[in-house]
Amino acid sequence: MRKPIIVGNWKMNLTVSAAKKLAGDIEGDYKSDWVEKVEAVVCPTYLQISGVAGVLSGQIGLGAQDLFWEKEDGAYTGEVSAIMLKELGCKYVIIGHSERREYLGETDEMVGKKSQAALAADLTPIICIGESKEQREAGQTNEFLEKQLLAAIENIDQADIVRVIIAYEPIWAIGSGDPASPEDAEEVASLIREALTDKYSQAEAQQCQILYGGSAKADNIAGFIGQDNIDGALVGGASLDAEEFVGMLANVAKKND
Ligand code: PEP
């Protein structure tokens, strides 16, 4: 059985001290018997990772919001490699978030290279895919998402795909307060699993965790988790409020009792 996972994406929010405080508040309200029922992860900015790692006791996982694809040290001004993240205690890394694709020109090819770099360093890539409102209204959602997914995983082999997490994040639902319906999200999640089955095999596809992202919060998470192919959520706004984030974890743990 796939374990549910809730990943907080803190984006470009909080000073280092505020990030440590948030991590401490989440840790403080976290119930240790949830460990078996739900994986909790926070992804602060690069600057905050070290401080947040010092606050967390190990029951809440740590991730980054991006990395660069080159493995070795080198002349890549401003970039951060997978091994640097690994040394600070990161286990996860978000790759290809729609905000990076939109504002920083991140392409499917870059997403693929970053995902491979993460896997090579034993980090779990959380690969984001999602359609725009225009694409959805034009009936292009499935075709577009399949293309985006296959481009990102093109060079990931059978042994590694089970370590990859796919986050379906419809762009129009991110930060809008208007989430996809659990049924619509499930339709896409099952399509993702089908595409993974076709490229690899059912055994691999059944192991991959598929997340929903887009205005998920404590009072709507149960609907998503209740779907066959949705294994958790990537959470922006609601992850910046300790009570709300912990509320999501509690509701997932309850559902998985
Ligand atoms: C996100 O940016 O990954 C996200 C899901 O944001 P929000 O939860 O705020 O919609």
PDB file of C-alpha atoms and ligand atoms in Angstrom:
ATOM      1  CA  MET A   1       0.000   0.000   0.000  1.00  0.00           C
ATOM      2  CA  ARG A   2       1.197   3.506  -0.808  1.00  0.00           C
ATOM      3  CA  LYS A   3       1.635   5.716   2.227  1.00  0.00           C
ATOM      4  CA  PRO A   4      -0.026   9.149   1.977  1.00  0.00           C
ATOM      5  CA  ILE A   5       2.315  12.123   1.916  1.00  0.00           C
ATOM      6  CA  ILE A   6       1.639  15.809   2.541  1.00  0.00           C
ATOM      7  CA  VAL A   7       4.336  18.154   1.266  1.00  0.00           C
ATOM      8  CA  GLY A   8       4.443  21.812   2.285  1.00  0.00           C
ATOM      9  CA  ASN A   9       5.914  24.148  -0.319  1.00  0.00           C
ATOM     10  CA  TRP A  10       6.854  27.309   1.547  1.00  0.00           C
ATOM     11  CA  LYS A  11       7.814  29.086  -1.687  1.00  0.00           C
ATOM     12  CA  MET A  12       9.591  32.463  -1.255  1.00  0.00           C
ATOM     13  CA  ASN A  13       8.126  33.130   2.173  1.00  0.00           C
ATOM     14  CA  LEU A  14       9.487  33.756   5.676  1.00  0.00           C
ATOM     15  CA  THR A  15      12.793  34.941   7.078  1.00  0.00           C
ATOM     16  CA  VAL A  16      15.120  32.287   8.472  1.00  0.00           C
ATOM     17  CA  SER A  17      13.923  32.947  12.023  1.00  0.00           C
ATOM     18  CA  ALA A  18      10.244  32.850  10.990  1.00  0.00           C
ATOM     19  CA  ALA A  19      10.848  29.584   9.119  1.00  0.00           C
ATOM     20  CA  LYS A  20      12.429  28.039  12.219  1.00  0.00           C
ATOM     21  CA  LYS A  21       9.464  29.182  14.285  1.00  0.00           C
ATOM     22  CA  LEU A  22       6.973  27.653  11.825  1.00  0.00           C
ATOM     23  CA  ALA A  23       8.908  24.362  11.768  1.00  0.00           C
ATOM     24  CA  GLY A  24       8.964  24.347  15.575  1.00  0.00           C
ATOM     25  CA  ASP A  25       5.213  25.003  15.758  1.00  0.00           C
ATOM     26  CA  ILE A  26       4.462  22.166  13.313  1.00  0.00           C
ATOM     27  CA  GLU A  27       6.818  19.821  15.146  1.00  0.00           C
ATOM     28  CA  GLY A  28       5.247  20.794  18.483  1.00  0.00           C
ATOM     29  CA  ASP A  29       1.704  19.916  17.381  1.00  0.00           C
ATOM     30  CA  TYR A  30       2.681  16.797  15.439  1.00  0.00           C
ATOM     31  CA  LYS A  31       1.519  13.531  17.019  1.00  0.00           C
ATOM     32  CA  SER A  32       4.132  10.806  16.887  1.00  0.00           C
ATOM     33  CA  ASP A  33       1.589   8.074  16.133  1.00  0.00           C
ATOM     34  CA  TRP A  34       0.958   9.759  12.749  1.00  0.00           C
ATOM     35  CA  VAL A  35       4.368   8.579  11.499  1.00  0.00           C
ATOM     36  CA  GLU A  36       2.951   5.247  10.316  1.00  0.00           C
ATOM     37  CA  LYS A  37      -0.093   6.844   8.696  1.00  0.00           C
ATOM     38  CA  VAL A  38       1.147   9.902   6.838  1.00  0.00           C
ATOM     39  CA  GLU A  39       4.487  11.238   5.687  1.00  0.00           C
ATOM     40  CA  ALA A  40       4.883  14.943   6.448  1.00  0.00           C
ATOM     41  CA  VAL A  41       7.427  17.037   4.538  1.00  0.00           C
ATOM     42  CA  VAL A  42       8.296  20.731   4.521  1.00  0.00           C
ATOM     43  CA  CYS A  43      10.187  22.468   1.728  1.00  0.00           C
ATOM     44  CA  PRO A  44      11.679  25.794   2.863  1.00  0.00           C
ATOM     45  CA  THR A  45      13.880  28.077   0.737  1.00  0.00           C
ATOM     46  CA  TYR A  46      17.552  27.126   0.369  1.00  0.00           C
ATOM     47  CA  LEU A  47      18.484  29.745   2.981  1.00  0.00           C
ATOM     48  CA  GLN A  48      16.166  28.271   5.592  1.00  0.00           C
ATOM     49  CA  ILE A  49      16.940  24.576   5.119  1.00  0.00           C
ATOM     50  CA  SER A  50      19.804  24.388   7.571  1.00  0.00           C
ATOM     51  CA  GLY A  51      17.966  26.239  10.355  1.00  0.00           C
ATOM     52  CA  VAL A  52      14.789  24.228   9.843  1.00  0.00           C
ATOM     53  CA  ALA A  53      16.785  20.968   9.873  1.00  0.00           C
ATOM     54  CA  GLY A  54      18.068  21.973  13.302  1.00  0.00           C
ATOM     55  CA  VAL A  55      14.524  22.336  14.622  1.00  0.00           C
ATOM     56  CA  LEU A  56      13.019  19.129  13.185  1.00  0.00           C
ATOM     57  CA  SER A  57      13.536  15.910  15.117  1.00  0.00           C
ATOM     58  CA  GLY A  58      13.247  13.487  12.190  1.00  0.00           C
ATOM     59  CA  GLN A  59       9.543  12.685  12.150  1.00  0.00           C
ATOM     60  CA  ILE A  60       8.898  15.466   9.633  1.00  0.00           C
ATOM     61  CA  GLY A  61      10.865  15.197   6.391  1.00  0.00           C
ATOM     62  CA  LEU A  62      12.778  17.989   4.718  1.00  0.00           C
ATOM     63  CA  GLY A  63      12.827  18.943   1.059  1.00  0.00           C
ATOM     64  CA  ALA A  64      14.019  21.709  -1.264  1.00  0.00           C
ATOM     65  CA  GLN A  65      12.047  23.649  -3.854  1.00  0.00           C
ATOM     66  CA  ASP A  66      14.507  23.173  -6.708  1.00  0.00           C
ATOM     67  CA  LEU A  67      18.071  22.107  -7.573  1.00  0.00           C
ATOM     68  CA  PHE A  68      20.487  22.384 -10.467  1.00  0.00           C
ATOM     69  CA  TRP A  69      21.164  19.381 -12.678  1.00  0.00           C
ATOM     70  CA  GLU A  70      24.987  19.413 -12.647  1.00  0.00           C
ATOM     71  CA  LYS A  71      26.357  16.942 -10.134  1.00  0.00           C
ATOM     72  CA  GLU A  72      29.841  18.276  -9.602  1.00  0.00           C
ATOM     73  CA  ASP A  73      30.974  21.597  -8.157  1.00  0.00           C
ATOM     74  CA  GLY A  74      31.363  24.129 -10.921  1.00  0.00           C
ATOM     75  CA  ALA A  75      30.879  27.553 -12.425  1.00  0.00           C
ATOM     76  CA  TYR A  76      27.079  27.764 -12.154  1.00  0.00           C
ATOM     77  CA  THR A  77      26.496  31.040 -10.375  1.00  0.00           C
ATOM     78  CA  GLY A  78      23.550  31.043  -8.017  1.00  0.00           C
ATOM     79  CA  GLU A  79      22.803  27.350  -8.374  1.00  0.00           C
ATOM     80  CA  VAL A  80      22.646  24.577  -5.772  1.00  0.00           C
ATOM     81  CA  SER A  81      23.391  20.892  -6.387  1.00  0.00           C
ATOM     82  CA  ALA A  82      21.723  17.734  -5.152  1.00  0.00           C
ATOM     83  CA  ILE A  83      24.643  16.710  -2.940  1.00  0.00           C
ATOM     84  CA  MET A  84      24.561  20.088  -1.168  1.00  0.00           C
ATOM     85  CA  LEU A  85      20.895  19.507  -0.326  1.00  0.00           C
ATOM     86  CA  LYS A  86      21.566  15.957   0.718  1.00  0.00           C
ATOM     87  CA  GLU A  87      24.262  17.063   3.161  1.00  0.00           C
ATOM     88  CA  LEU A  88      21.756  19.350   4.923  1.00  0.00           C
ATOM     89  CA  GLY A  89      19.308  16.493   5.441  1.00  0.00           C
ATOM     90  CA  CYS A  90      16.958  16.917   2.490  1.00  0.00           C
ATOM     91  CA  LYS A  91      15.208  13.791   1.264  1.00  0.00           C
ATOM     92  CA  TYR A  92      12.883  15.404  -1.283  1.00  0.00           C
ATOM     93  CA  VAL A  93      13.054  18.073  -3.949  1.00  0.00           C
ATOM     94  CA  ILE A  94      10.212  19.757  -5.835  1.00  0.00           C
ATOM     95  CA  ILE A  95      10.967  19.954  -9.548  1.00  0.00           C
ATOM     96  CA  GLY A  96       9.238  21.825 -12.365  1.00  0.00           C
ATOM     97  CA  HIS A  97       6.746  23.790 -10.287  1.00  0.00           C
ATOM     98  CA  SER A  98       4.487  25.784 -12.625  1.00  0.00           C
ATOM     99  CA  GLU A  99       5.757  29.058 -11.114  1.00  0.00           C
ATOM    100  CA  ARG A 100       9.319  28.138 -12.180  1.00  0.00           C
ATOM    101  CA  ARG A 101       8.096  27.076 -15.596  1.00  0.00           C
ATOM    102  CA  GLU A 102       6.209  30.370 -16.014  1.00  0.00           C
ATOM    103  CA  TYR A 103       8.562  32.944 -14.456  1.00  0.00           C
ATOM    104  CA  LEU A 104      11.940  31.301 -15.013  1.00  0.00           C
ATOM    105  CA  GLY A 105      11.427  29.538 -18.327  1.00  0.00           C
ATOM    106  CA  GLU A 106      11.936  26.048 -16.955  1.00  0.00           C
ATOM    107  CA  THR A 107      11.394  23.545 -19.774  1.00  0.00           C
ATOM    108  CA  ASP A 108      10.409  19.864 -19.814  1.00  0.00           C
ATOM    109  CA  GLU A 109      14.001  19.046 -20.745  1.00  0.00           C
ATOM    110  CA  MET A 110      15.340  20.922 -17.684  1.00  0.00           C
ATOM    111  CA  VAL A 111      12.771  19.196 -15.490  1.00  0.00           C
ATOM    112  CA  GLY A 112      13.976  15.834 -16.810  1.00  0.00           C
ATOM    113  CA  LYS A 113      17.638  16.639 -16.149  1.00  0.00           C
ATOM    114  CA  LYS A 114      16.901  17.928 -12.641  1.00  0.00           C
ATOM    115  CA  SER A 115      14.870  14.821 -11.822  1.00  0.00           C
ATOM    116  CA  GLN A 116      17.732  12.576 -12.899  1.00  0.00           C
ATOM    117  CA  ALA A 117      20.211  14.593 -10.828  1.00  0.00           C
ATOM    118  CA  ALA A 118      17.954  14.218  -7.795  1.00  0.00           C
ATOM    119  CA  LEU A 119      17.689  10.454  -8.240  1.00  0.00           C
ATOM    120  CA  ALA A 120      21.442  10.109  -8.715  1.00  0.00           C
ATOM    121  CA  ALA A 121      21.949  11.743  -5.302  1.00  0.00           C
ATOM    122  CA  ASP A 122      19.256   9.596  -3.685  1.00  0.00           C
ATOM    123  CA  LEU A 123      16.790  12.472  -3.352  1.00  0.00           C
ATOM    124  CA  THR A 124      13.128  11.884  -4.186  1.00  0.00           C
ATOM    125  CA  PRO A 125      12.015  14.198  -6.988  1.00  0.00           C
ATOM    126  CA  ILE A 126       8.472  15.554  -6.748  1.00  0.00           C
ATOM    127  CA  ILE A 127       7.792  16.326 -10.405  1.00  0.00           C
ATOM    128  CA  CYS A 128       5.028  18.892 -10.958  1.00  0.00           C
ATOM    129  CA  ILE A 129       2.773  18.859 -13.974  1.00  0.00           C
ATOM    130  CA  GLY A 130      -0.423  20.804 -14.606  1.00  0.00           C
ATOM    131  CA  GLU A 131      -2.572  22.406 -17.246  1.00  0.00           C
ATOM    132  CA  SER A 132      -3.660  26.041 -17.597  1.00  0.00           C
ATOM    133  CA  LYS A 133      -7.274  27.174 -17.509  1.00  0.00           C
ATOM    134  CA  GLU A 134      -7.180  27.769 -21.273  1.00  0.00           C
ATOM    135  CA  GLN A 135      -5.947  24.235 -21.914  1.00  0.00           C
ATOM    136  CA  ARG A 136      -8.654  22.778 -19.690  1.00  0.00           C
ATOM    137  CA  GLU A 137     -11.374  24.839 -21.368  1.00  0.00           C
ATOM    138  CA  ALA A 138     -10.101  23.788 -24.789  1.00  0.00           C
ATOM    139  CA  GLY A 139     -10.335  20.101 -23.785  1.00  0.00           C
ATOM    140  CA  GLN A 140      -6.552  19.662 -24.073  1.00  0.00           C
ATOM    141  CA  THR A 141      -5.881  18.643 -20.455  1.00  0.00           C
ATOM    142  CA  ASN A 142      -5.191  14.933 -20.871  1.00  0.00           C
ATOM    143  CA  GLU A 143      -3.131  15.248 -24.032  1.00  0.00           C
ATOM    144  CA  PHE A 144      -1.036  18.092 -22.580  1.00  0.00           C
ATOM    145  CA  LEU A 145      -0.406  16.373 -19.233  1.00  0.00           C
ATOM    146  CA  GLU A 146       0.617  13.104 -20.824  1.00  0.00           C
ATOM    147  CA  LYS A 147       3.123  14.944 -23.006  1.00  0.00           C
ATOM    148  CA  GLN A 148       4.475  16.921 -20.016  1.00  0.00           C
ATOM    149  CA  LEU A 149       4.781  13.781 -17.890  1.00  0.00           C
ATOM    150  CA  LEU A 150       6.481  11.658 -20.543  1.00  0.00           C
ATOM    151  CA  ALA A 151       8.967  14.440 -21.331  1.00  0.00           C
ATOM    152  CA  ALA A 152       9.928  14.736 -17.643  1.00  0.00           C
ATOM    153  CA  ILE A 153      10.441  11.004 -17.135  1.00  0.00           C
ATOM    154  CA  GLU A 154      11.840  10.244 -20.591  1.00  0.00           C
ATOM    155  CA  ASN A 155      15.260   9.143 -19.313  1.00  0.00           C
ATOM    156  CA  ILE A 156      14.208   7.665 -15.979  1.00  0.00           C
ATOM    157  CA  ASP A 157      14.581   3.903 -16.008  1.00  0.00           C
ATOM    158  CA  GLN A 158      12.438   1.139 -14.564  1.00  0.00           C
ATOM    159  CA  ALA A 159      14.442   0.797 -11.348  1.00  0.00           C
ATOM    160  CA  ASP A 160      14.237   4.512 -10.539  1.00  0.00           C
ATOM    161  CA  ILE A 161      10.663   5.403 -11.414  1.00  0.00           C
ATOM    162  CA  VAL A 162       9.333   3.935  -8.164  1.00  0.00           C
ATOM    163  CA  ARG A 163      11.315   6.616  -6.302  1.00  0.00           C
ATOM    164  CA  VAL A 164       9.603   9.426  -8.222  1.00  0.00           C
ATOM    165  CA  ILE A 165       6.563  11.334  -6.963  1.00  0.00           C
ATOM    166  CA  ILE A 166       4.284  13.024  -9.494  1.00  0.00           C
ATOM    167  CA  ALA A 167       2.325  16.077  -8.352  1.00  0.00           C
ATOM    168  CA  TYR A 168      -0.693  17.005 -10.465  1.00  0.00           C
ATOM    169  CA  GLU A 169      -1.179  20.721  -9.958  1.00  0.00           C
ATOM    170  CA  PRO A 170      -3.714  22.392 -12.234  1.00  0.00           C
ATOM    171  CA  ILE A 171      -2.295  25.917 -12.616  1.00  0.00           C
ATOM    172  CA  TRP A 172      -5.709  27.547 -12.243  1.00  0.00           C
ATOM    173  CA  ALA A 173      -6.193  25.907  -8.822  1.00  0.00           C
ATOM    174  CA  ILE A 174      -2.868  27.038  -7.331  1.00  0.00           C
ATOM    175  CA  GLY A 175      -3.319  29.834  -4.797  1.00  0.00           C
ATOM    176  CA  SER A 176      -6.814  30.566  -6.139  1.00  0.00           C
ATOM    177  CA  GLY A 177      -8.900  29.119  -3.314  1.00  0.00           C
ATOM    178  CA  ASP A 178     -10.671  27.160  -6.048  1.00  0.00           C
ATOM    179  CA  PRO A 179      -9.426  23.560  -5.965  1.00  0.00           C
ATOM    180  CA  ALA A 180     -10.182  20.945  -8.592  1.00  0.00           C
ATOM    181  CA  SER A 181     -12.929  18.581  -7.526  1.00  0.00           C
ATOM    182  CA  PRO A 182     -11.582  15.337  -6.044  1.00  0.00           C
ATOM    183  CA  GLU A 183     -13.271  13.478  -8.938  1.00  0.00           C
ATOM    184  CA  ASP A 184     -11.575  15.610 -11.619  1.00  0.00           C
ATOM    185  CA  ALA A 185      -8.219  15.281  -9.837  1.00  0.00           C
ATOM    186  CA  GLU A 186      -8.730  11.508  -9.636  1.00  0.00           C
ATOM    187  CA  GLU A 187      -9.455  11.337 -13.367  1.00  0.00           C
ATOM    188  CA  VAL A 188      -6.050  12.906 -14.045  1.00  0.00           C
ATOM    189  CA  ALA A 189      -4.281  10.834 -11.369  1.00  0.00           C
ATOM    190  CA  SER A 190      -5.594   7.631 -12.930  1.00  0.00           C
ATOM    191  CA  LEU A 191      -4.456   8.848 -16.340  1.00  0.00           C
ATOM    192  CA  ILE A 192      -0.988   9.465 -14.880  1.00  0.00           C
ATOM    193  CA  ARG A 193      -0.918   5.956 -13.437  1.00  0.00           C
ATOM    194  CA  GLU A 194      -2.019   4.536 -16.773  1.00  0.00           C
ATOM    195  CA  ALA A 195       0.767   6.395 -18.582  1.00  0.00           C
ATOM    196  CA  LEU A 196       3.281   5.051 -16.029  1.00  0.00           C
ATOM    197  CA  THR A 197       1.904   1.532 -16.536  1.00  0.00           C
ATOM    198  CA  ASP A 198       2.291   1.844 -20.313  1.00  0.00           C
ATOM    199  CA  LYS A 199       5.873   3.148 -20.090  1.00  0.00           C
ATOM    200  CA  TYR A 200       7.055   0.835 -17.278  1.00  0.00           C
ATOM    201  CA  SER A 201       4.762  -1.868 -15.914  1.00  0.00           C
ATOM    202  CA  GLN A 202       1.858  -2.145 -13.545  1.00  0.00           C
ATOM    203  CA  ALA A 203       4.154  -3.194 -10.716  1.00  0.00           C
ATOM    204  CA  GLU A 204       6.159   0.044 -10.964  1.00  0.00           C
ATOM    205  CA  ALA A 205       3.162   2.276 -11.635  1.00  0.00           C
ATOM    206  CA  GLN A 206       1.352   0.976  -8.563  1.00  0.00           C
ATOM    207  CA  GLN A 207       4.264   1.970  -6.341  1.00  0.00           C
ATOM    208  CA  CYS A 208       4.517   5.593  -7.503  1.00  0.00           C
ATOM    209  CA  GLN A 209       2.918   8.202  -5.288  1.00  0.00           C
ATOM    210  CA  ILE A 210       0.709  10.689  -7.130  1.00  0.00           C
ATOM    211  CA  LEU A 211      -0.205  13.939  -5.373  1.00  0.00           C
ATOM    212  CA  TYR A 212      -2.809  16.601  -5.960  1.00  0.00           C
ATOM    213  CA  GLY A 213      -1.882  20.273  -5.540  1.00  0.00           C
ATOM    214  CA  GLY A 214      -3.966  23.443  -5.771  1.00  0.00           C
ATOM    215  CA  SER A 215      -5.741  25.131  -2.844  1.00  0.00           C
ATOM    216  CA  ALA A 216      -5.686  21.948  -0.765  1.00  0.00           C
ATOM    217  CA  LYS A 217      -6.325  22.546   2.942  1.00  0.00           C
ATOM    218  CA  ALA A 218      -7.454  20.861   6.145  1.00  0.00           C
ATOM    219  CA  ASP A 219     -11.145  20.867   5.326  1.00  0.00           C
ATOM    220  CA  ASN A 220     -10.878  19.492   1.773  1.00  0.00           C
ATOM    221  CA  ILE A 221      -7.938  17.060   2.018  1.00  0.00           C
ATOM    222  CA  ALA A 222     -10.071  14.033   2.952  1.00  0.00           C
ATOM    223  CA  GLY A 223     -11.893  14.211  -0.393  1.00  0.00           C
ATOM    224  CA  PHE A 224      -8.614  13.955  -2.308  1.00  0.00           C
ATOM    225  CA  ILE A 225      -7.096  11.275  -0.095  1.00  0.00           C
ATOM    226  CA  GLY A 226     -10.275   9.226  -0.497  1.00  0.00           C
ATOM    227  CA  GLN A 227      -9.576   8.763  -4.227  1.00  0.00           C
ATOM    228  CA  ASP A 228      -7.954   5.539  -5.439  1.00  0.00           C
ATOM    229  CA  ASN A 229      -5.019   7.133  -7.224  1.00  0.00           C
ATOM    230  CA  ILE A 230      -4.320  10.202  -5.081  1.00  0.00           C
ATOM    231  CA  ASP A 231      -1.695   9.587  -2.412  1.00  0.00           C
ATOM    232  CA  GLY A 232      -1.453  13.002  -0.822  1.00  0.00           C
ATOM    233  CA  ALA A 233      -1.010  16.674  -1.605  1.00  0.00           C
ATOM    234  CA  LEU A 234       1.510  19.344  -2.456  1.00  0.00           C
ATOM    235  CA  VAL A 235       0.417  22.333  -0.409  1.00  0.00           C
ATOM    236  CA  GLY A 236       1.339  26.004  -0.759  1.00  0.00           C
ATOM    237  CA  GLY A 237      -0.642  28.563   1.248  1.00  0.00           C
ATOM    238  CA  ALA A 238      -2.020  26.156   3.850  1.00  0.00           C
ATOM    239  CA  SER A 239       1.491  24.921   4.681  1.00  0.00           C
ATOM    240  CA  LEU A 240       2.463  28.373   6.013  1.00  0.00           C
ATOM    241  CA  ASP A 241       0.002  28.116   8.876  1.00  0.00           C
ATOM    242  CA  ALA A 242       1.045  25.516  11.457  1.00  0.00           C
ATOM    243  CA  GLU A 243      -2.489  24.868  12.673  1.00  0.00           C
ATOM    244  CA  GLU A 244      -3.828  24.399   9.133  1.00  0.00           C
ATOM    245  CA  PHE A 245      -0.918  22.177   8.043  1.00  0.00           C
ATOM    246  CA  VAL A 246      -1.110  20.033  11.166  1.00  0.00           C
ATOM    247  CA  GLY A 247      -4.894  19.880  10.666  1.00  0.00           C
ATOM    248  CA  MET A 248      -4.286  18.404   7.218  1.00  0.00           C
ATOM    249  CA  LEU A 249      -1.925  15.797   8.680  1.00  0.00           C
ATOM    250  CA  ALA A 250      -4.479  14.932  11.372  1.00  0.00           C
ATOM    251  CA  ASN A 251      -7.253  14.485   8.796  1.00  0.00           C
ATOM    252  CA  VAL A 252      -5.086  12.275   6.582  1.00  0.00           C
ATOM    253  CA  ALA A 253      -3.944  10.197   9.581  1.00  0.00           C
ATOM    254  CA  LYS A 254      -7.590   9.795  10.639  1.00  0.00           C
ATOM    255  CA  LYS A 255      -8.582   8.676   7.129  1.00  0.00           C
ATOM    256  CA  ASN A 256      -5.750   6.161   7.140  1.00  0.00           C
ATOM    257  CA  ASP A 257      -6.572   4.710  10.585  1.00  0.00           C
TER     258      ASP A 257
HETATM  259  C1  PEP B   1       1.612  25.030  -4.894  1.00  0.00           C
HETATM  260  O1  PEP B   1       2.057  26.114  -5.205  1.00  0.00           O
HETATM  261  O2  PEP B   1       2.270  24.001  -5.091  1.00  0.00           O
HETATM  262  C2  PEP B   1       0.275  24.991  -4.306  1.00  0.00           C
HETATM  263  C3  PEP B   1      -0.389  23.866  -4.365  1.00  0.00           C
HETATM  264  O3  PEP B   1      -0.197  26.149  -3.761  1.00  0.00           O
HETATM  265  P1  PEP B   1      -1.600  26.345  -2.988  1.00  0.00           P
HETATM  266  O4  PEP B   1      -1.777  25.199  -2.068  1.00  0.00           O
HETATM  267  O5  PEP B   1      -1.460  27.651  -2.280  1.00  0.00           O
HETATM  268  O6  PEP B   1      -2.658  26.376  -4.044  1.00  0.00           O
END
